[in-house]
Amino acid sequence: MNMSEKVILHSLHLDRPWSLETYRSTGGYDTLRKVVTEKMPAEDIIAQVKVSALRGRGGAGFPTGLKWSFMPRSFPGDKYIVCNSDEGEPGTFKDRDILLYNPHQLIEGMAIAAYVLGAKVGYNYIHGEIWDAYERFEQALDEARAAGFLGKNICGGDFEFDLHAHHGYGAYICGEETALLESLEGKKGQPRFKPPFPASFGLYGRPTTINNTETYACIPYIVKHGGQKFLELGKPNNGGTKIFSVSGHVNKPGNYEVPMGIPFAELLELAGGVRDGHKLKAVIPGGSSSPVLPADVMMDTTMDFDAIAKAGSMFGSGAVIVMDETVCMVRALERLSYFYFEESCGQCTPCREGTGWLYRVVHRIEHGQGRPEDLALLDDISGNIMGRTICALGDAAAMPVKGFLKHFRGEFEYHIEHGKCSV
Amino acid sequence: MAQIEIDGKQVTVADGSTIIEAAEAAGVYIPRFCFHKKLSIAANCRMCLVEVEKAGKPLPACATPVIEGMKIFTHSEKAVQAQKSVMEFLLINHPLDCPICDQGGECQLQDLAVGYGGVSSRYQEEKRVVFNKDFGPLIAGDMTRCIQCTRCVRFGQEIAGQMEMGMAHRGEHSEITTFVGRAVASELSGNMIDLCPVGALTSKPFRYSARTWELTRRPAVAPHDGLGSNVALQVKQNRVYRVLPRDNDAVNECWLSDRDRFSYEGLYSEDRLNKPMIKEGGQWRECEWKDALEYAANSLNLIRQEVGAEQLGALASPSSTVEELYLLKKLMTGLGSGNVDHRLRHSDFSADAYRQGAPWLGRSVASLQELDRVLLIGSSLRSEQPLLAQRLRQAVKRGAHLNVVHVADDALLCRVAHKLIVAPDALAQALAQVVKALGERAAVDAEVQPLLAGIEVSETARSIAASLTTGENRSVLLGNVAQHHPRYALLHRLAQEAARLSGAAFGVLGEAANSVGAYLAGALPAPGGLNAGQMLATPRKAYILLGVELERDSYNGQQAMAAMQGAFVVALTAYKHRAHEFADVLLPIAAFAENAGTYVNTEGVAQSFRAAVAPRGEARPAWKVLRVLGNLFELDGFSQDNAEALTSEALGNTPLADKLGNALRPGMNLVLDKPDGGRLQRIGEVGIYQTDSLVRRAASLQKMSAAPRAWMHNSLLAQLGLSEDETVTVRQGDAAIQLSAACDDTLPAGCVRVAAGHEQTALLGGLFDEIRVEKSKGQQQTAEHTPS
C-alpha cells in the first residue's frame, strides 16, 4: 500500500496550492489539453473510469463509470453536468478542502466529464455555509476562464464548456441529488420521485450527470495515468485514494487522503489515536447516517465500501466520527435524531412525521422519561421509515437508531430503568 | 400492452400505466391521498405502498409504472404493514376533532383510518398545531388537519394556472399556506375544497350547516356559463346546502368554477319574490296567482286591442330554460307579436338576416384541450367561461399557441403567443389586420376583400396569421365582448373569414347557460319583429320580462329603464330587484334548482334536469306560468303537463347538431370605419360575479367581487388631471356616478374600463359606448342618475 501517493491533496506543500499557477506547475490541465487536442474518444475515457473502480465519493458509492454510461451522450438538446459540493452530512468536511486547496483539479475533472458526456454547461452547487470555499472556487473559475480552460474553444480546440458556481443556503436535503436540482432551478429543495433518474430527466428536465466533488477531482488522475493505476492505489472494486474526515475524540482530527482499504487502526494512528488517557468506544464510520460500530468491530475492519458494509455499516462519505468511553450513546443518538428531525424536508409522510417521533422518544429517554416499551417503539418507527420514503433521508434518519440500539441497547435500557446515564 | 398480475388476477394494461391505474382496471382499490387522476404524481403520502415481486421495498403504486410480468400484491402482509405504518404516521399529528370537523363523513383519512388505523395511538407526545390562515370568503382553513398531500398546491399550479397555495417551511413544520397576507382569488378555488382529502380546506359558506349524510344528492346543470357544468345539488329539508361537481369528462371533468359552486346562496336572498304582486294606483299589493295572472292577461289583451300586437315586446334571460323560452315565443306568436329576444346585452343585430344556424362553439368542449392553434377574439375568458379557460390552459401546456385580439390585456394564466390589445372601436380593424395577413397566403373572400383596402398589417397580426396556418387542430373563437360589441356582425364576419383562411373551426362562445338553447327554442324576433335593441330603443307599450333584471342584464341599462317608463310591464322574476320601480305585475318564478328544464350548452348538447327543491314561497316554474297565460289568452297548444313533453316539442326531432352553424350567408352590407380617436370609450364587460341575477345575490361570491372602478391608462389619468384612488364622476348619457379612479397601464389609450352588471354601474349607458370622466366636485358619493 503506497501511503504517499495522493490523487487530490497532492500540492498542499506548495505555495498558494489553489492558484492556477501552482496547479499548472504540477502538470494541471495537461490532461484536459490532451483529451481535447487529441480528440480522445469518450468511450475510451468511460472505459478507463470503469477500470479504475472509482465509486461515488458522496456516500452511495455508485460506480462512476457505470453512471456515466447511463448518460444519453448523443441526445441532441442541452445536457448538463452538476457537481455536488453541498457537503452537509455531519462529520464530513472533505469537499470544502478540495474547493479551498485544489479547486482547479475539480474544474479540470468536470471539464473532462463534460467532454465525455457532451455537456456544454455545468454547475457546482456549493453548501451555503462554506462561503470562503465558494469564493475560492469562483476565483478559480475566473482564472480558468481567462486561461482558456473554460468557455469556447477550450485549449484551442472546438470543445466548449462553461461552469458556474451556485451556493445553496445550507439545507441538508439539498445534498440529495434531485433536491439539489430543484434548488438549482430556483425551487424549494425537495427530492423528486425516481424514476425518472437525472440521466434522463435532470436539470431543467434535461439529461444530467451529478457527481460528488471528490469524484470529479479524481478524474484527471485516472485519465492521465490510466484506470488500472488508480485501481491499484486501492483495492479491487474500491479503486483510488479516499479523503477521510476524521473527527471526534482523536488527537489530530482532520482530512487524511489515504488509499482505499486502509485498516481502520492505521487511519486512527494517522489521526493521532484516541485522545490521551481514553479508550475507543465506538465509531460512526461514514457520516452521521451510517450505523455506529463498536470499537472491537472497527479495529478489525478496513476502510472501503465492501469491508464496512460487511461490518454492518456504511462507508458513506468517509466521515469517521470517533467516540471514546465518555460518550453517552443515548445523548449521541438524541443529537443525531434531532438533526434529521430538523432537516427532513417534510414532503413525504414517514420522514416528516417519523423523524420528529424518533427524536421525541430518544429525547424522553435521555431526559429520564423513558418507558419500557420505548425501545421496541424506536425499532418499529425506524423500521417503518426505512425504505418507505421518496429519498434516502428517511433511511439516513432510521439507520443510526437501528445501529445504536443494536450495539448499545444496554445503555438505553439503563437510561429507561434508572432515569439516568450509566456513563 | 403489458400482462401483469395483481393479487393473483391476471390483467392486461396499457404500457406505461402505473400500478394504481392497473389496479383500478382490475377492480382492486389501493388506498391513496395525494394521488388524483387529473393532477401530476407527487408520491408524497406513501399510502399506496404495495409489494412488488423482486422489489426490495414496497413501492408507491401511484408512481410506479408496470412492466411486463410484474407481480403486485396490494393486500399482502408486507403491503398492508407498509400501508398501516403510513396511516399511523399520518394520524400521530392529526387532531382527533372529527366530531367538530366539517369533513366528517366524507373524509378520506377518516374512511381509510377505519381500515388501516390502529385502535389506539402509540404516539404519546404533544401534537402539532398549525395556525389557521385566512383564505378568503370561500375556503375555510383548519391547517392543523392538513396531511401535506399538496393536492391544492398542484391544482393551483396545474389547473387553475396560478400557484396560490404552497408549502412553506420544512419537515414537521411544513405548512400549506398562501403568499403572505394573500387570500385565494382564483375563479376555480372551490375545487381545492373537493381535492382536500381531509378537513383542512372546507367550504366556508357551507360550514357547520349540515352533515354530508343528511344531504340528498340531486343532479342538475349549472346555470351561469355556456359550459353547462354537471353538478350535484346537496339538499336537506327542501333547501340547497351545497353544490358539488359531477364528473363528466365531456363537459366540466371533475371541476367546477366558483360561480357554479357558490351561486346557490343567491336562492336564499332576501330579495326573492315570494308572492305574486300587482301595482294598482301606484301601490303594490300581494295577491293570489289567479288575480295576478288574470290582471296581466286582461291588461295585455286590452293594450293589444288598443294599439296593436306590435306594441308588445318580450325580453327573456338566456339563463331561462329551453321550455320557458319556447313557450314565451309561442305566447307572443299567439298574441300576434314577433317582438321576442334573449340577447339583451347585444347591441348589433345586423347579422340576424344572414344567420344560418344557432351560434355555437364549433367543436366539442373536450377537444379544446387538443387544440394546437387558437385565436381568441374579444373575450375575457376567465370570467366568461372559467373552465373553458382551463381547457385552453391545458392545450397551451401541451404546446398550443394561444393568440388574442381583445380590448384588455387580462392574464389568461398561460402563455399567450401573440396579442393585439386595442380600444373597442379598433377591434374590427385589428381583426381585419389578421385577415389581411392571412390573405397574403390565400385568397380572401370577395365580400371581405374590399374592407381590407387601406388596412396596415402590423407585425403582431402577421405573427398571429403565421401561427394560425401551422398546427393541426385550430379554432377561432369569438367571446362575449365581441358579441356585445357595437360592430358584432362585422367582427363575426371577419372572424369567420379568418377561420376559413386558416382552416380553423369557427366558434362562438355561448354567453349564458342556455344561449344556444335560446336560439334553438326560437327566442328571437320573428321576421318583421323587433330585436332586443329595437324594443328598448323604440319603447313598446307593454313588455313581458322573463327572468331578466333589465337594468343589469342589458347592453344599455339606462335606455332599458327609460323604455320601461310608461309601459305596462309583466315581470316573471325570481327577484324583486328594480322591477318594483317600473313593473305592473310581478309573477314569482322558480329559480335554479327549483325548476325542471333543459339547457343546451355551447357545444350544442342538450342537458335536461329536474327540480331539486320546491320553489320558494308561492313561486312557480316559469313554464307553468307561461302555459297558464297561454290558456288565459285562449291560445292553442298550451296544455303540456310536464317539462319533458315541452322539451321534445321545443327542440324537435332533428338532431340538434343540424341546427347549429356560425357561418353567415353572403350579402351582408359590410363597412369598416376608422376608429374615432376623439372620444373616450367605455370597456364595459360584465364582471365574473355579475353575470345573472342568481350569482349577483350569492353573498360569499359578492365578497370576492371587487367594487367597480374607473380603470384607465396612466396617460389618460394624467391627461384628465386625475390621480389614482381619487373619486371621479363617470358619465354616460344622463347618468353620472361616482367611482374611484384606478390605473391599469395594460389598457389601450382612450378607454375607461367600468365593469357592467354591478348595481352601481347599472344605469350607465352602453357597454362599449362613449363615456366621460371628470373630477368630482365635492365629496358627493351618491349617484345622481336621472333617467329620462
mmCIF file of N, CA, C and O in Angstrom, chain A residues 171 188 190 193 341-350 352-354 356-357 360-361 364 371 377 380-381 384-385 387-390, chain B residues 43-46 49 57-58 60 63 81-82 85 88-90 92-93 122-125 128 147-148 167-174:
data_model
loop_
_atom_site.group_PDB
_atom_site.id
_atom_site.type_symbol
_atom_site.label_atom_id
_atom_site.label_comp_id
_atom_site.label_asym_id
_atom_site.label_seq_id
_atom_site.Cartn_x
_atom_site.Cartn_y
_atom_site.Cartn_z
ATOM 1 N N ALA A 171 -29.394 23.876 3.517
ATOM 2 C CA ALA A 171 -30.329 22.792 3.840
ATOM 3 C C ALA A 171 -29.672 21.448 3.514
ATOM 4 O O ALA A 171 -29.175 21.248 2.415
ATOM 5 N N LYS A 188 -37.999 25.132 -4.299
ATOM 6 C CA LYS A 188 -37.747 24.639 -2.963
ATOM 7 C C LYS A 188 -37.009 23.303 -3.059
ATOM 8 O O LYS A 188 -37.374 22.456 -3.867
ATOM 9 N N GLN A 190 -36.601 19.991 -2.641
ATOM 10 C CA GLN A 190 -37.292 18.774 -2.227
ATOM 11 C C GLN A 190 -36.973 17.698 -3.250
ATOM 12 O O GLN A 190 -37.036 17.950 -4.448
ATOM 13 N N PHE A 193 -39.339 12.257 -7.116
ATOM 14 C CA PHE A 193 -39.558 10.818 -7.136
ATOM 15 C C PHE A 193 -38.777 10.231 -8.315
ATOM 16 O O PHE A 193 -38.774 10.775 -9.407
ATOM 17 N N PHE A 341 -34.561 15.261 12.293
ATOM 18 C CA PHE A 341 -35.869 15.866 12.539
ATOM 19 C C PHE A 341 -35.886 17.292 11.965
ATOM 20 O O PHE A 341 -36.812 17.689 11.261
ATOM 21 N N GLU A 342 -34.820 18.035 12.218
ATOM 22 C CA GLU A 342 -34.749 19.410 11.740
ATOM 23 C C GLU A 342 -34.575 19.483 10.223
ATOM 24 O O GLU A 342 -35.006 20.439 9.582
ATOM 25 N N GLU A 343 -33.900 18.491 9.651
ATOM 26 C CA GLU A 343 -33.531 18.591 8.236
ATOM 27 C C GLU A 343 -34.482 17.864 7.291
ATOM 28 O O GLU A 343 -34.361 17.972 6.078
ATOM 29 N N SER A 344 -35.435 17.107 7.826
ATOM 30 C CA SER A 344 -36.418 16.453 6.953
ATOM 31 C C SER A 344 -37.123 17.530 6.127
ATOM 32 O O SER A 344 -37.475 18.588 6.645
ATOM 33 N N CYS A 345 -37.321 17.278 4.847
ATOM 34 C CA CYS A 345 -37.924 18.329 4.023
ATOM 35 C C CYS A 345 -39.421 18.407 4.231
ATOM 36 O O CYS A 345 -40.050 19.399 3.927
ATOM 37 N N GLY A 346 -40.015 17.324 4.733
ATOM 38 C CA GLY A 346 -41.446 17.370 5.020
ATOM 39 C C GLY A 346 -42.321 16.938 3.871
ATOM 40 O O GLY A 346 -43.542 16.980 3.959
ATOM 41 N N GLN A 347 -41.697 16.517 2.794
ATOM 42 C CA GLN A 347 -42.505 16.172 1.628
ATOM 43 C C GLN A 347 -43.295 14.877 1.847
ATOM 44 O O GLN A 347 -44.493 14.840 1.619
ATOM 45 N N CYS A 348 -42.619 13.812 2.256
ATOM 46 C CA CYS A 348 -43.365 12.559 2.366
ATOM 47 C C CYS A 348 -43.573 12.134 3.820
ATOM 48 O O CYS A 348 -42.797 12.469 4.707
ATOM 49 N N THR A 349 -44.649 11.431 4.005
ATOM 50 C CA THR A 349 -45.192 11.204 5.335
ATOM 51 C C THR A 349 -44.232 10.514 6.324
ATOM 52 O O THR A 349 -44.042 11.028 7.427
ATOM 53 N N PRO A 350 -43.644 9.362 5.969
ATOM 54 C CA PRO A 350 -42.889 8.645 7.004
ATOM 55 C C PRO A 350 -41.762 9.481 7.590
ATOM 56 O O PRO A 350 -41.541 9.472 8.800
ATOM 57 N N ARG A 352 -41.442 12.949 7.397
ATOM 58 C CA ARG A 352 -41.949 14.169 8.035
ATOM 59 C C ARG A 352 -42.446 13.877 9.453
ATOM 60 O O ARG A 352 -42.146 14.588 10.388
ATOM 61 N N GLU A 353 -43.228 12.823 9.569
ATOM 62 C CA GLU A 353 -43.830 12.519 10.863
ATOM 63 C C GLU A 353 -42.901 11.671 11.722
ATOM 64 O O GLU A 353 -42.866 11.811 12.941
ATOM 65 N N GLY A 354 -42.180 10.743 11.065
ATOM 66 C CA GLY A 354 -41.387 9.776 11.820
ATOM 67 C C GLY A 354 -40.139 10.359 12.453
ATOM 68 O O GLY A 354 -39.771 9.976 13.572
ATOM 69 N N GLY A 356 -39.614 13.294 13.693
ATOM 70 C CA GLY A 356 -39.962 14.017 14.909
ATOM 71 C C GLY A 356 -40.304 13.057 16.037
ATOM 72 O O GLY A 356 -39.952 13.273 17.201
ATOM 73 N N TRP A 357 -40.969 11.992 15.656
ATOM 74 C CA TRP A 357 -41.365 10.993 16.652
ATOM 75 C C TRP A 357 -40.113 10.321 17.222
ATOM 76 O O TRP A 357 -39.963 10.199 18.457
ATOM 77 N N ARG A 360 -38.314 12.670 19.580
ATOM 78 C CA ARG A 360 -39.004 12.912 20.845
ATOM 79 C C ARG A 360 -38.870 11.728 21.795
ATOM 80 O O ARG A 360 -38.728 11.905 23.001
ATOM 81 N N VAL A 361 -38.917 10.520 21.233
ATOM 82 C CA VAL A 361 -38.787 9.349 22.101
ATOM 83 C C VAL A 361 -37.368 9.266 22.667
ATOM 84 O O VAL A 361 -37.176 9.063 23.877
ATOM 85 N N ARG A 364 -36.858 11.827 25.271
ATOM 86 C CA ARG A 364 -37.503 11.449 26.525
ATOM 87 C C ARG A 364 -36.624 10.476 27.309
ATOM 88 O O ARG A 364 -36.445 10.607 28.516
ATOM 89 N N ARG A 371 -39.768 4.862 28.738
ATOM 90 C CA ARG A 371 -40.710 3.815 29.157
ATOM 91 C C ARG A 371 -40.208 2.477 28.639
ATOM 92 O O ARG A 371 -39.540 2.433 27.603
ATOM 93 N N LEU A 377 -40.618 0.471 20.363
ATOM 94 C CA LEU A 377 -41.245 1.533 19.576
ATOM 95 C C LEU A 377 -40.226 2.156 18.606
ATOM 96 O O LEU A 377 -40.510 2.349 17.424
ATOM 97 N N ASP A 380 -39.579 -0.059 15.778
ATOM 98 C CA ASP A 380 -40.725 -0.038 14.873
ATOM 99 C C ASP A 380 -40.758 1.211 14.014
ATOM 100 O O ASP A 380 -40.933 1.144 12.799
ATOM 101 N N ILE A 381 -40.622 2.358 14.666
ATOM 102 C CA ILE A 381 -40.709 3.624 13.907
ATOM 103 C C ILE A 381 -39.599 3.666 12.862
ATOM 104 O O ILE A 381 -39.845 3.971 11.692
ATOM 105 N N ASN A 384 -40.365 1.477 10.085
ATOM 106 C CA ASN A 384 -41.452 1.982 9.245
ATOM 107 C C ASN A 384 -41.031 3.166 8.370
ATOM 108 O O ASN A 384 -41.731 3.514 7.425
ATOM 109 N N ILE A 385 -39.934 3.800 8.729
ATOM 110 C CA ILE A 385 -39.427 4.890 7.869
ATOM 111 C C ILE A 385 -38.564 4.301 6.758
ATOM 112 O O ILE A 385 -38.650 4.700 5.601
ATOM 113 N N GLY A 387 -36.925 2.643 3.800
ATOM 114 C CA GLY A 387 -37.401 2.087 2.542
ATOM 115 C C GLY A 387 -38.798 2.535 2.158
ATOM 116 O O GLY A 387 -39.379 2.043 1.207
ATOM 117 N N ARG A 388 -39.366 3.481 2.874
ATOM 118 C CA ARG A 388 -40.737 3.902 2.571
ATOM 119 C C ARG A 388 -40.787 5.337 2.070
ATOM 120 O O ARG A 388 -41.864 5.883 1.879
ATOM 121 N N THR A 389 -39.651 5.974 1.924
ATOM 122 C CA THR A 389 -39.657 7.406 1.633
ATOM 123 C C THR A 389 -39.202 7.687 0.202
ATOM 124 O O THR A 389 -38.688 6.813 -0.482
ATOM 125 N N ILE A 390 -39.399 8.937 -0.217
ATOM 126 C CA ILE A 390 -39.034 9.322 -1.583
ATOM 127 C C ILE A 390 -37.511 9.296 -1.756
ATOM 128 O O ILE A 390 -37.008 8.830 -2.753
ATOM 129 N N ALA B 43 -46.468 11.347 -5.196
ATOM 130 C CA ALA B 43 -45.963 10.194 -4.440
ATOM 131 C C ALA B 43 -45.487 10.581 -3.053
ATOM 132 O O ALA B 43 -44.530 10.023 -2.550
ATOM 133 N N ASN B 44 -46.133 11.560 -2.442
ATOM 134 C CA ASN B 44 -45.633 12.005 -1.142
ATOM 135 C C ASN B 44 -46.372 11.429 0.057
ATOM 136 O O ASN B 44 -45.843 11.413 1.153
ATOM 137 N N CYS B 45 -47.611 10.948 -0.128
ATOM 138 C CA CYS B 45 -48.321 10.481 1.067
ATOM 139 C C CYS B 45 -47.881 9.078 1.460
ATOM 140 O O CYS B 45 -47.929 8.716 2.609
ATOM 141 N N ARG B 46 -47.456 8.283 0.493
ATOM 142 C CA ARG B 46 -46.949 6.922 0.677
ATOM 143 C C ARG B 46 -48.031 5.938 1.118
ATOM 144 O O ARG B 46 -47.730 4.827 1.532
ATOM 145 N N LEU B 49 -48.402 2.358 -0.883
ATOM 146 C CA LEU B 49 -47.292 1.404 -0.986
ATOM 147 C C LEU B 49 -47.834 -0.015 -1.181
ATOM 148 O O LEU B 49 -48.759 -0.435 -0.495
ATOM 149 N N LYS B 57 -38.171 -3.223 -1.568
ATOM 150 C CA LYS B 57 -39.008 -2.486 -0.625
ATOM 151 C C LYS B 57 -40.355 -2.194 -1.255
ATOM 152 O O LYS B 57 -40.487 -2.258 -2.483
ATOM 153 N N PRO B 58 -41.348 -1.879 -0.423
ATOM 154 C CA PRO B 58 -42.658 -1.567 -1.005
ATOM 155 C C PRO B 58 -42.582 -0.340 -1.901
ATOM 156 O O PRO B 58 -41.840 0.599 -1.622
ATOM 157 N N PRO B 60 -44.517 2.830 -4.230
ATOM 158 C CA PRO B 60 -45.762 3.605 -4.323
ATOM 159 C C PRO B 60 -46.492 3.270 -5.632
ATOM 160 O O PRO B 60 -45.941 3.453 -6.715
ATOM 161 N N ALA B 63 -46.895 5.940 -8.515
ATOM 162 C CA ALA B 63 -45.768 6.457 -9.296
ATOM 163 C C ALA B 63 -44.954 5.359 -9.964
ATOM 164 O O ALA B 63 -44.000 5.643 -10.666
ATOM 165 N N GLN B 81 -48.751 -3.987 5.987
ATOM 166 C CA GLN B 81 -47.920 -3.443 7.074
ATOM 167 C C GLN B 81 -47.411 -2.048 6.691
ATOM 168 O O GLN B 81 -47.432 -1.123 7.501
ATOM 169 N N ALA B 82 -46.981 -1.903 5.448
ATOM 170 C CA ALA B 82 -46.480 -0.602 4.988
ATOM 171 C C ALA B 82 -47.598 0.440 5.008
ATOM 172 O O ALA B 82 -47.422 1.569 5.464
ATOM 173 N N SER B 85 -48.454 1.405 8.514
ATOM 174 C CA SER B 85 -47.444 2.251 9.159
ATOM 175 C C SER B 85 -47.576 3.690 8.668
ATOM 176 O O SER B 85 -47.404 4.632 9.432
ATOM 177 N N GLU B 88 -50.396 5.237 10.465
ATOM 178 C CA GLU B 88 -50.024 5.619 11.827
ATOM 179 C C GLU B 88 -49.282 6.960 11.825
ATOM 180 O O GLU B 88 -49.576 7.841 12.636
ATOM 181 N N PHE B 89 -48.367 7.109 10.860
ATOM 182 C CA PHE B 89 -47.634 8.378 10.775
ATOM 183 C C PHE B 89 -48.576 9.543 10.483
ATOM 184 O O PHE B 89 -48.438 10.633 11.030
ATOM 185 N N LEU B 90 -49.546 9.309 9.605
ATOM 186 C CA LEU B 90 -50.467 10.394 9.249
ATOM 187 C C LEU B 90 -51.309 10.811 10.441
ATOM 188 O O LEU B 90 -51.686 11.970 10.576
ATOM 189 N N ILE B 92 -50.513 10.540 13.729
ATOM 190 C CA ILE B 92 -49.930 10.979 15.011
ATOM 191 C C ILE B 92 -50.107 12.477 15.234
ATOM 192 O O ILE B 92 -50.338 12.906 16.352
ATOM 193 N N ASN B 93 -50.037 13.247 14.185
ATOM 194 C CA ASN B 93 -50.196 14.687 14.376
ATOM 195 C C ASN B 93 -51.547 15.201 13.890
ATOM 196 O O ASN B 93 -51.763 16.411 13.834
ATOM 197 N N ARG B 122 -49.956 5.012 19.543
ATOM 198 C CA ARG B 122 -48.725 4.802 20.305
ATOM 199 C C ARG B 122 -47.989 6.114 20.499
ATOM 200 O O ARG B 122 -46.945 6.150 21.129
ATOM 201 N N TYR B 123 -48.519 7.170 19.904
ATOM 202 C CA TYR B 123 -47.852 8.469 19.983
ATOM 203 C C TYR B 123 -48.292 9.170 21.252
ATOM 204 O O TYR B 123 -49.480 9.479 21.412
ATOM 205 N N GLN B 124 -47.363 9.389 22.155
ATOM 206 C CA GLN B 124 -47.716 9.944 23.460
ATOM 207 C C GLN B 124 -47.247 11.387 23.608
ATOM 208 O O GLN B 124 -47.420 11.973 24.660
ATOM 209 N N GLU B 125 -46.643 11.929 22.548
ATOM 210 C CA GLU B 125 -46.056 13.268 22.687
ATOM 211 C C GLU B 125 -47.098 14.329 22.311
ATOM 212 O O GLU B 125 -48.209 14.013 21.934
ATOM 213 N N ARG B 128 -48.866 18.403 16.897
ATOM 214 C CA ARG B 128 -48.524 19.644 16.209
ATOM 215 C C ARG B 128 -49.768 20.532 16.080
ATOM 216 O O ARG B 128 -50.866 20.046 15.834
ATOM 217 N N ILE B 147 -52.642 17.079 5.885
ATOM 218 C CA ILE B 147 -51.679 15.974 5.818
ATOM 219 C C ILE B 147 -50.650 16.200 4.706
ATOM 220 O O ILE B 147 -49.998 15.268 4.238
ATOM 221 N N GLN B 148 -50.515 17.437 4.250
ATOM 222 C CA GLN B 148 -49.466 17.830 3.301
ATOM 223 C C GLN B 148 -49.451 17.008 2.012
ATOM 224 O O GLN B 148 -48.389 16.699 1.478
ATOM 225 N N MET B 167 -46.241 25.067 -0.073
ATOM 226 C CA MET B 167 -45.852 24.508 1.214
ATOM 227 C C MET B 167 -44.658 25.297 1.725
ATOM 228 O O MET B 167 -43.593 25.274 1.125
ATOM 229 N N ALA B 168 -44.870 25.991 2.819
ATOM 230 C CA ALA B 168 -43.784 26.774 3.401
ATOM 231 C C ALA B 168 -43.103 25.949 4.487
ATOM 232 O O ALA B 168 -43.676 25.002 5.001
ATOM 233 N N HIS B 169 -41.906 26.336 4.826
ATOM 234 C CA HIS B 169 -41.111 25.676 5.867
ATOM 235 C C HIS B 169 -40.811 24.229 5.482
ATOM 236 O O HIS B 169 -41.162 23.788 4.397
ATOM 237 N N ARG B 170 -40.199 23.502 6.433
ATOM 238 C CA ARG B 170 -39.870 22.141 6.056
ATOM 239 C C ARG B 170 -40.073 21.189 7.212
ATOM 240 O O ARG B 170 -40.323 21.605 8.336
ATOM 241 N N GLY B 171 -39.953 19.925 6.877
ATOM 242 C CA GLY B 171 -40.107 18.876 7.872
ATOM 243 C C GLY B 171 -41.463 18.954 8.541
ATOM 244 O O GLY B 171 -42.476 19.276 7.916
ATOM 245 N N GLU B 172 -41.443 18.682 9.838
ATOM 246 C CA GLU B 172 -42.687 18.672 10.589
ATOM 247 C C GLU B 172 -43.319 20.056 10.647
ATOM 248 O O GLU B 172 -44.488 20.204 10.952
ATOM 249 N N HIS B 173 -42.517 21.075 10.365
ATOM 250 C CA HIS B 173 -43.053 22.438 10.419
ATOM 251 C C HIS B 173 -43.668 22.868 9.097
ATOM 252 O O HIS B 173 -44.111 24.005 8.972
ATOM 253 N N SER B 174 -43.667 21.989 8.107
ATOM 254 C CA SER B 174 -44.230 22.384 6.806
ATOM 255 C C SER B 174 -45.683 22.741 6.966
ATOM 256 O O SER B 174 -46.426 22.057 7.651
#
